[in-house]
mmCIF file of C-alpha atoms and ligand atoms in Angstrom:
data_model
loop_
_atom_site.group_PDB
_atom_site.id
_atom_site.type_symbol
_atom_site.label_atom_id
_atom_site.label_comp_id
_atom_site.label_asym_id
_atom_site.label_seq_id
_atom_site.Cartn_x
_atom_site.Cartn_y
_atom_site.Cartn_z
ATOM 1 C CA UNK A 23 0.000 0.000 0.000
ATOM 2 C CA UNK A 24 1.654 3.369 -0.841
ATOM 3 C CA UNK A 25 -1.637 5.142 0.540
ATOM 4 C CA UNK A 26 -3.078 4.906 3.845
ATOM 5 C CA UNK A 27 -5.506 6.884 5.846
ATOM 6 C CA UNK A 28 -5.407 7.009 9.612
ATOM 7 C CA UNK A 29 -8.248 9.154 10.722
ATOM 8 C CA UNK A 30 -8.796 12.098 9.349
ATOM 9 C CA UNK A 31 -5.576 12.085 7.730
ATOM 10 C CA UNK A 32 -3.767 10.932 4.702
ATOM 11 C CA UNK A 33 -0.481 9.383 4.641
ATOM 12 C CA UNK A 34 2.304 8.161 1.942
ATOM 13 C CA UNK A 35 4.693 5.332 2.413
ATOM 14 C CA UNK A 36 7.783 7.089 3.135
ATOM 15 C CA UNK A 37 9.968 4.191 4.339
ATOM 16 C CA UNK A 38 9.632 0.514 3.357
ATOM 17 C CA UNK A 39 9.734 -2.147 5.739
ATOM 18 C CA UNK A 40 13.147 -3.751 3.746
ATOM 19 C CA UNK A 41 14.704 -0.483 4.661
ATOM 20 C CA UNK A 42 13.705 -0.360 8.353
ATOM 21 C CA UNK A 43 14.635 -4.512 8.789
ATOM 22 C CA UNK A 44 18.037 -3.293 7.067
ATOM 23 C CA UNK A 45 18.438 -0.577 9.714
ATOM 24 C CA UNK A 46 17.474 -2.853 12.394
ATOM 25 C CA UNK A 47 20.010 -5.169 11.485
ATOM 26 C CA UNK A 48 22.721 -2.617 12.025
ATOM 27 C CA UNK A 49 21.355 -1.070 14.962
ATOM 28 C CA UNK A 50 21.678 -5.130 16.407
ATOM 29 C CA UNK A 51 24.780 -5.809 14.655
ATOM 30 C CA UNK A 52 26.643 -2.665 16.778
ATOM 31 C CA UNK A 53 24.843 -3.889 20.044
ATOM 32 C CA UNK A 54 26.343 -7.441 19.922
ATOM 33 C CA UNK A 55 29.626 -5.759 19.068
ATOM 34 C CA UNK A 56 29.414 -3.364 21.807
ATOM 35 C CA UNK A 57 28.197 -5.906 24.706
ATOM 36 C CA UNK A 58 30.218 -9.481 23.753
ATOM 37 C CA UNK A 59 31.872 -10.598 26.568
ATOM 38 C CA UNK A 60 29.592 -7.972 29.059
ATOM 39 C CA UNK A 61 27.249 -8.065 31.823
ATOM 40 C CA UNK A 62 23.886 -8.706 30.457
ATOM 41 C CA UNK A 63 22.108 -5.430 29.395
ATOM 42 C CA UNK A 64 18.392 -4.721 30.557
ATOM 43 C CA UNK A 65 16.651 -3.155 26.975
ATOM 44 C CA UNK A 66 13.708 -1.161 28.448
ATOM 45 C CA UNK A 67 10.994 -0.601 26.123
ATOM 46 C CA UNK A 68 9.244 2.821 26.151
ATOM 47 C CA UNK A 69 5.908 1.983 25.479
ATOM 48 C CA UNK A 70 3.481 2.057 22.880
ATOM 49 C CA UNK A 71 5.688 3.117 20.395
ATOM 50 C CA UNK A 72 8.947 1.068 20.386
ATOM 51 C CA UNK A 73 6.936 -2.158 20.819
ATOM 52 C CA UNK A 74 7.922 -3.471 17.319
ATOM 53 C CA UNK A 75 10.951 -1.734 17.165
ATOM 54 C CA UNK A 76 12.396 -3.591 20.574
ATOM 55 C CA UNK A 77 11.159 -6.766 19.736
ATOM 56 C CA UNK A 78 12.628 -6.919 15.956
ATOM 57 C CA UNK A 79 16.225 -5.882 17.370
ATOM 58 C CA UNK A 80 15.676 -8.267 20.025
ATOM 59 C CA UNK A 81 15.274 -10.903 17.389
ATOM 60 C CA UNK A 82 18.472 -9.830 16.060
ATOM 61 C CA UNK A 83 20.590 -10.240 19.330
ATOM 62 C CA UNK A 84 23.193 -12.508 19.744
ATOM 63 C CA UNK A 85 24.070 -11.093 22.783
ATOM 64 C CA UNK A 86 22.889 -12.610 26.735
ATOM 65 C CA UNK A 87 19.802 -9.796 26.783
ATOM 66 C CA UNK A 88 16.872 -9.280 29.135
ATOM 67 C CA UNK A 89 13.659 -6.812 28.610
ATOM 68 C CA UNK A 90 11.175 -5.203 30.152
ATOM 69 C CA UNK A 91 8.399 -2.510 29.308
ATOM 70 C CA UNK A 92 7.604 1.238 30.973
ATOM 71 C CA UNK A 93 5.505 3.516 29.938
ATOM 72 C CA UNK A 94 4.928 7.287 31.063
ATOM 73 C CA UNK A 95 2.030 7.888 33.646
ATOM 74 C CA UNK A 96 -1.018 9.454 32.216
ATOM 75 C CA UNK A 97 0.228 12.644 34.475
ATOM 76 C CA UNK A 98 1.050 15.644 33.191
ATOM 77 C CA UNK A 99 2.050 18.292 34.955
ATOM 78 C CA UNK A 100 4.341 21.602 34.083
ATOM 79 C CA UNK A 101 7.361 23.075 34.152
ATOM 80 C CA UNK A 102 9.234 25.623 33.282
ATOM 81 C CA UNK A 103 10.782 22.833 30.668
ATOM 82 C CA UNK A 104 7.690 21.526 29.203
ATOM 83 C CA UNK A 105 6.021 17.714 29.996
ATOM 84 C CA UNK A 106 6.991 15.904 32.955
ATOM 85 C CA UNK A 107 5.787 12.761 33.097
ATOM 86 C CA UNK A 108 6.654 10.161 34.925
ATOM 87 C CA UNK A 109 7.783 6.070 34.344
ATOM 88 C CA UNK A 110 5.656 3.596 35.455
ATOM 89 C CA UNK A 111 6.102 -0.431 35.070
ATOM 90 C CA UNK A 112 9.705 -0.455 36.369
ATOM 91 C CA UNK A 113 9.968 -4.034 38.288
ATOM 92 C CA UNK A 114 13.737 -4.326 37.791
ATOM 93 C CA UNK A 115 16.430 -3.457 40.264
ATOM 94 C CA UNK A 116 18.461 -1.138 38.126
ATOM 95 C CA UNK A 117 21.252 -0.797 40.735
ATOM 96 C CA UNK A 118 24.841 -1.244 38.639
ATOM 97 C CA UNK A 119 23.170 -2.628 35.296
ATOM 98 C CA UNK A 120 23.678 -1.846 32.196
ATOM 99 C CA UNK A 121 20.742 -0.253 30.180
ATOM 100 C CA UNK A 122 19.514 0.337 26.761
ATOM 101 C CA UNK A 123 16.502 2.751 26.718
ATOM 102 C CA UNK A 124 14.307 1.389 23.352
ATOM 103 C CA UNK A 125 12.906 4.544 21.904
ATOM 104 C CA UNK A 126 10.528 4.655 18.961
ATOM 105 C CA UNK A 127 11.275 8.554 17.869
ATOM 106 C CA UNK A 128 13.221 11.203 19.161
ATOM 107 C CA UNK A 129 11.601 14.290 18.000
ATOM 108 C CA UNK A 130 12.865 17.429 20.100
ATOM 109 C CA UNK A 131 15.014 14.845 22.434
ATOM 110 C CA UNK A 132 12.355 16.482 25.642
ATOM 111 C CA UNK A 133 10.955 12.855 25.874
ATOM 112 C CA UNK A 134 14.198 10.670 25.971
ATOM 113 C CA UNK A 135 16.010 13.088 28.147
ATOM 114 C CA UNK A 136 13.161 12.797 30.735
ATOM 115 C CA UNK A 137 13.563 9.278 30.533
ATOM 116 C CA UNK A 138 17.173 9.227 30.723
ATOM 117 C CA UNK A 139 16.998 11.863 34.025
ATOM 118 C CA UNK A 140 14.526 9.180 35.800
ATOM 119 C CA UNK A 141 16.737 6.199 34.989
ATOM 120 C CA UNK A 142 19.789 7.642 36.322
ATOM 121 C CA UNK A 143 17.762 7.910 39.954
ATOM 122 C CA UNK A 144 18.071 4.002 40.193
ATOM 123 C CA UNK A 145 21.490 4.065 39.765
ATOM 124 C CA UNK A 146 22.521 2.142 36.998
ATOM 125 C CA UNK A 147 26.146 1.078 35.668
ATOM 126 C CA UNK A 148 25.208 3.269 32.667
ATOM 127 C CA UNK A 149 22.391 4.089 30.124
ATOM 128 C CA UNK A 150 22.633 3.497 26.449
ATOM 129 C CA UNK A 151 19.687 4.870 24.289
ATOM 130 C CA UNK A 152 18.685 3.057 21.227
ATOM 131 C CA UNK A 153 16.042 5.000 18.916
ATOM 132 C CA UNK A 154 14.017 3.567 15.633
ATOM 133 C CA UNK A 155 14.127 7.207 14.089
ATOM 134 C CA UNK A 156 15.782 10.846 14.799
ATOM 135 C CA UNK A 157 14.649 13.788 13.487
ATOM 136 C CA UNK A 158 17.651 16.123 13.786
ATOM 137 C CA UNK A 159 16.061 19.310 12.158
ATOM 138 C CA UNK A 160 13.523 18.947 15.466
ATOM 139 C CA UNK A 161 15.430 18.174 18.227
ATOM 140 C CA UNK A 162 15.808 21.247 20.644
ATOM 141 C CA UNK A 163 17.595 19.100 23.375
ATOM 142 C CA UNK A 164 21.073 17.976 23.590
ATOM 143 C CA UNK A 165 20.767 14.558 23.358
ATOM 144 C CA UNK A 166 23.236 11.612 22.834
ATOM 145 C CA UNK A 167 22.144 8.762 20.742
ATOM 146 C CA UNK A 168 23.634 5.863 21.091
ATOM 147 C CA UNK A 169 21.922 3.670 18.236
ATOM 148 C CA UNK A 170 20.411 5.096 16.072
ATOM 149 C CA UNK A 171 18.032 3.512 12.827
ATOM 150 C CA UNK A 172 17.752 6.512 10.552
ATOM 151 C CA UNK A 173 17.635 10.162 10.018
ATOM 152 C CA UNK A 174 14.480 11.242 8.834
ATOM 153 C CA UNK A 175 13.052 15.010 8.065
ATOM 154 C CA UNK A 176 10.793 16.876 10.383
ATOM 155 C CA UNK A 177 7.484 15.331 9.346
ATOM 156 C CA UNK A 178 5.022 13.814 11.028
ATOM 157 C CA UNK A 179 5.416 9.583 10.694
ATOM 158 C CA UNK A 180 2.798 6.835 11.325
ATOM 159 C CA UNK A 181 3.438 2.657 11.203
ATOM 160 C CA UNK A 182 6.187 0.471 12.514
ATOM 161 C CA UNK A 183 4.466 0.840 16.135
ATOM 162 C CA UNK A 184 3.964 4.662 15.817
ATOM 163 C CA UNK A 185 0.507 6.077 15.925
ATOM 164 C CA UNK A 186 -1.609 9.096 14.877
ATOM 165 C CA UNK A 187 -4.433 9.389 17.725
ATOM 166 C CA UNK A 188 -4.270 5.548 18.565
ATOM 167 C CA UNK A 189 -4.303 4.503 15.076
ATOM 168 C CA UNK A 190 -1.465 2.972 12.303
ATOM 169 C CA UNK A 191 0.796 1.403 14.797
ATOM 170 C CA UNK A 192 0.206 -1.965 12.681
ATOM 171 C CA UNK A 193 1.996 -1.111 9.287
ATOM 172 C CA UNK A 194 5.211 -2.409 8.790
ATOM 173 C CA UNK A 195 5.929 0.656 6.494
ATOM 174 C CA UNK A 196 6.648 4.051 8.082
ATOM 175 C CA UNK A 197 4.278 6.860 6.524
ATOM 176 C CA UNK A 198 4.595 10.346 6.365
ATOM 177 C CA UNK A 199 1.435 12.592 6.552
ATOM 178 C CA UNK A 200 0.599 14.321 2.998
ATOM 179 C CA UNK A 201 -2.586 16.170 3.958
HETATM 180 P P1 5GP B 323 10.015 14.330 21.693
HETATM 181 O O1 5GP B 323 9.848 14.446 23.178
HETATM 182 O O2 5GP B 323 11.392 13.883 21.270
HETATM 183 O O3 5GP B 323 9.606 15.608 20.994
HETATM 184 O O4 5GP B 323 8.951 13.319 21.156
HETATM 185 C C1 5GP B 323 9.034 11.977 21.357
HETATM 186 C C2 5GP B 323 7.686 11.317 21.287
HETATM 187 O O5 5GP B 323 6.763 12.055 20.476
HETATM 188 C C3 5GP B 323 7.808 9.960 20.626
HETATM 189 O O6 5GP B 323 8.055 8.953 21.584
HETATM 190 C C4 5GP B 323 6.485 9.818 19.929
HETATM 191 O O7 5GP B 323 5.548 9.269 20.810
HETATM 192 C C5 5GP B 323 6.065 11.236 19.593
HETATM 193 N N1 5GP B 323 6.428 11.616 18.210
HETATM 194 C C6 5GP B 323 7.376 12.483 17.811
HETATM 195 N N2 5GP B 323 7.410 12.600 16.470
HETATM 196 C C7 5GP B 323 6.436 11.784 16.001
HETATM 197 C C8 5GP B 323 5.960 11.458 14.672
HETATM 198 O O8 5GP B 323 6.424 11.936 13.625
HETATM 199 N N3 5GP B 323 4.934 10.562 14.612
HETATM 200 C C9 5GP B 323 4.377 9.994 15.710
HETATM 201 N N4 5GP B 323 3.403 9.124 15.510
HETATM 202 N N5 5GP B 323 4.800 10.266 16.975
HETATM 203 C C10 5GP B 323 5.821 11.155 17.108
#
């Protein structure tokens, strides 16, 4: 399908799914270089959006790997910087592990920073962050990526496990909104 619509909206296949597997493979390939011979890494999921991104890298490892699934609290309060929301769905003890934070899309970087901030509180050995998709021309935030799938443009994206209000997560093609 090179059309879709989600909603009210319309959307045109932007990325096929042989281009994302091919970036997934890489993004895999550097993680089972970087952590041979380590302590196993946790991967923590940020849900709903890196569902299918986590689970086709974790297909991909080679590596001894364990996972497990957050997701922000409905909360929202503010600050001076914007969202703060808060991770819920953290069963693991964190204390002197290494993590990699699975991120669907880092957009201005406000999202994975906040994630990294509230990570660091459990004291981990260190935090690696592994993101799907960057969009550099957006990102406001200093952020350090550690893994990244591809560089995309500053549009708005549905499929591969991201969603337009709830909708399109299913596609295995990313999609870019035309009108
Ligand atoms: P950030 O905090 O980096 O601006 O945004 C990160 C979050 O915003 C992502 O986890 C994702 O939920 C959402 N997001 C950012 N860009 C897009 C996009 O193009 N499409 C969709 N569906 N969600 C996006």
């Amino acid at each position: 399908m090179d059309k879709i619509k989600v909603r009210d909206k319309e959307f045109k296949k932007a990325i096929p799914c042989e281009d994302i597997q091919q970036a997934i493979k890489k993004v895999a390939e550097k993680i089972n270089r970087d952590f041979e011979g380590k302590e196993t890494p946790l991967f923590l999921s940020i849900l709903n959006g890196a569902f299918m991104f986590t689970a086709d890298v974790f297909k991909e490892l080679t590596i001894s790997s364990e996972v497990s699934f957050v997701k922000f609290s409905s909360y929202r309060g503010t600050a001076t910087s914007g969202k703060v929301k808060e991770l819920i769905g953290l069963n693991e003890d964190l204390t002197g592990r290494h993590v990699i934070i699975m991120e669907d899309i880092v957009d201005t970087g406000l999202t994975i920073n906040n994630v990294v901030r509230q990570i660091k509180t459990y004291n981990p050995k260190d935090v690696k962050i592994a993101t799907m998709l960057f969009k550099p021309d957006a990102c406001v935030e200093e952020v350090s990526l550690d893994y990244v799938g591809m560089e995309i443009p500053n549009e708005f994206i549905v499929g591969y496990g991201l969603d337009y209000d709830g909708l399109g997560r299913n596609y295995k093609d990313i999609y870019k909104v035309v009108s």
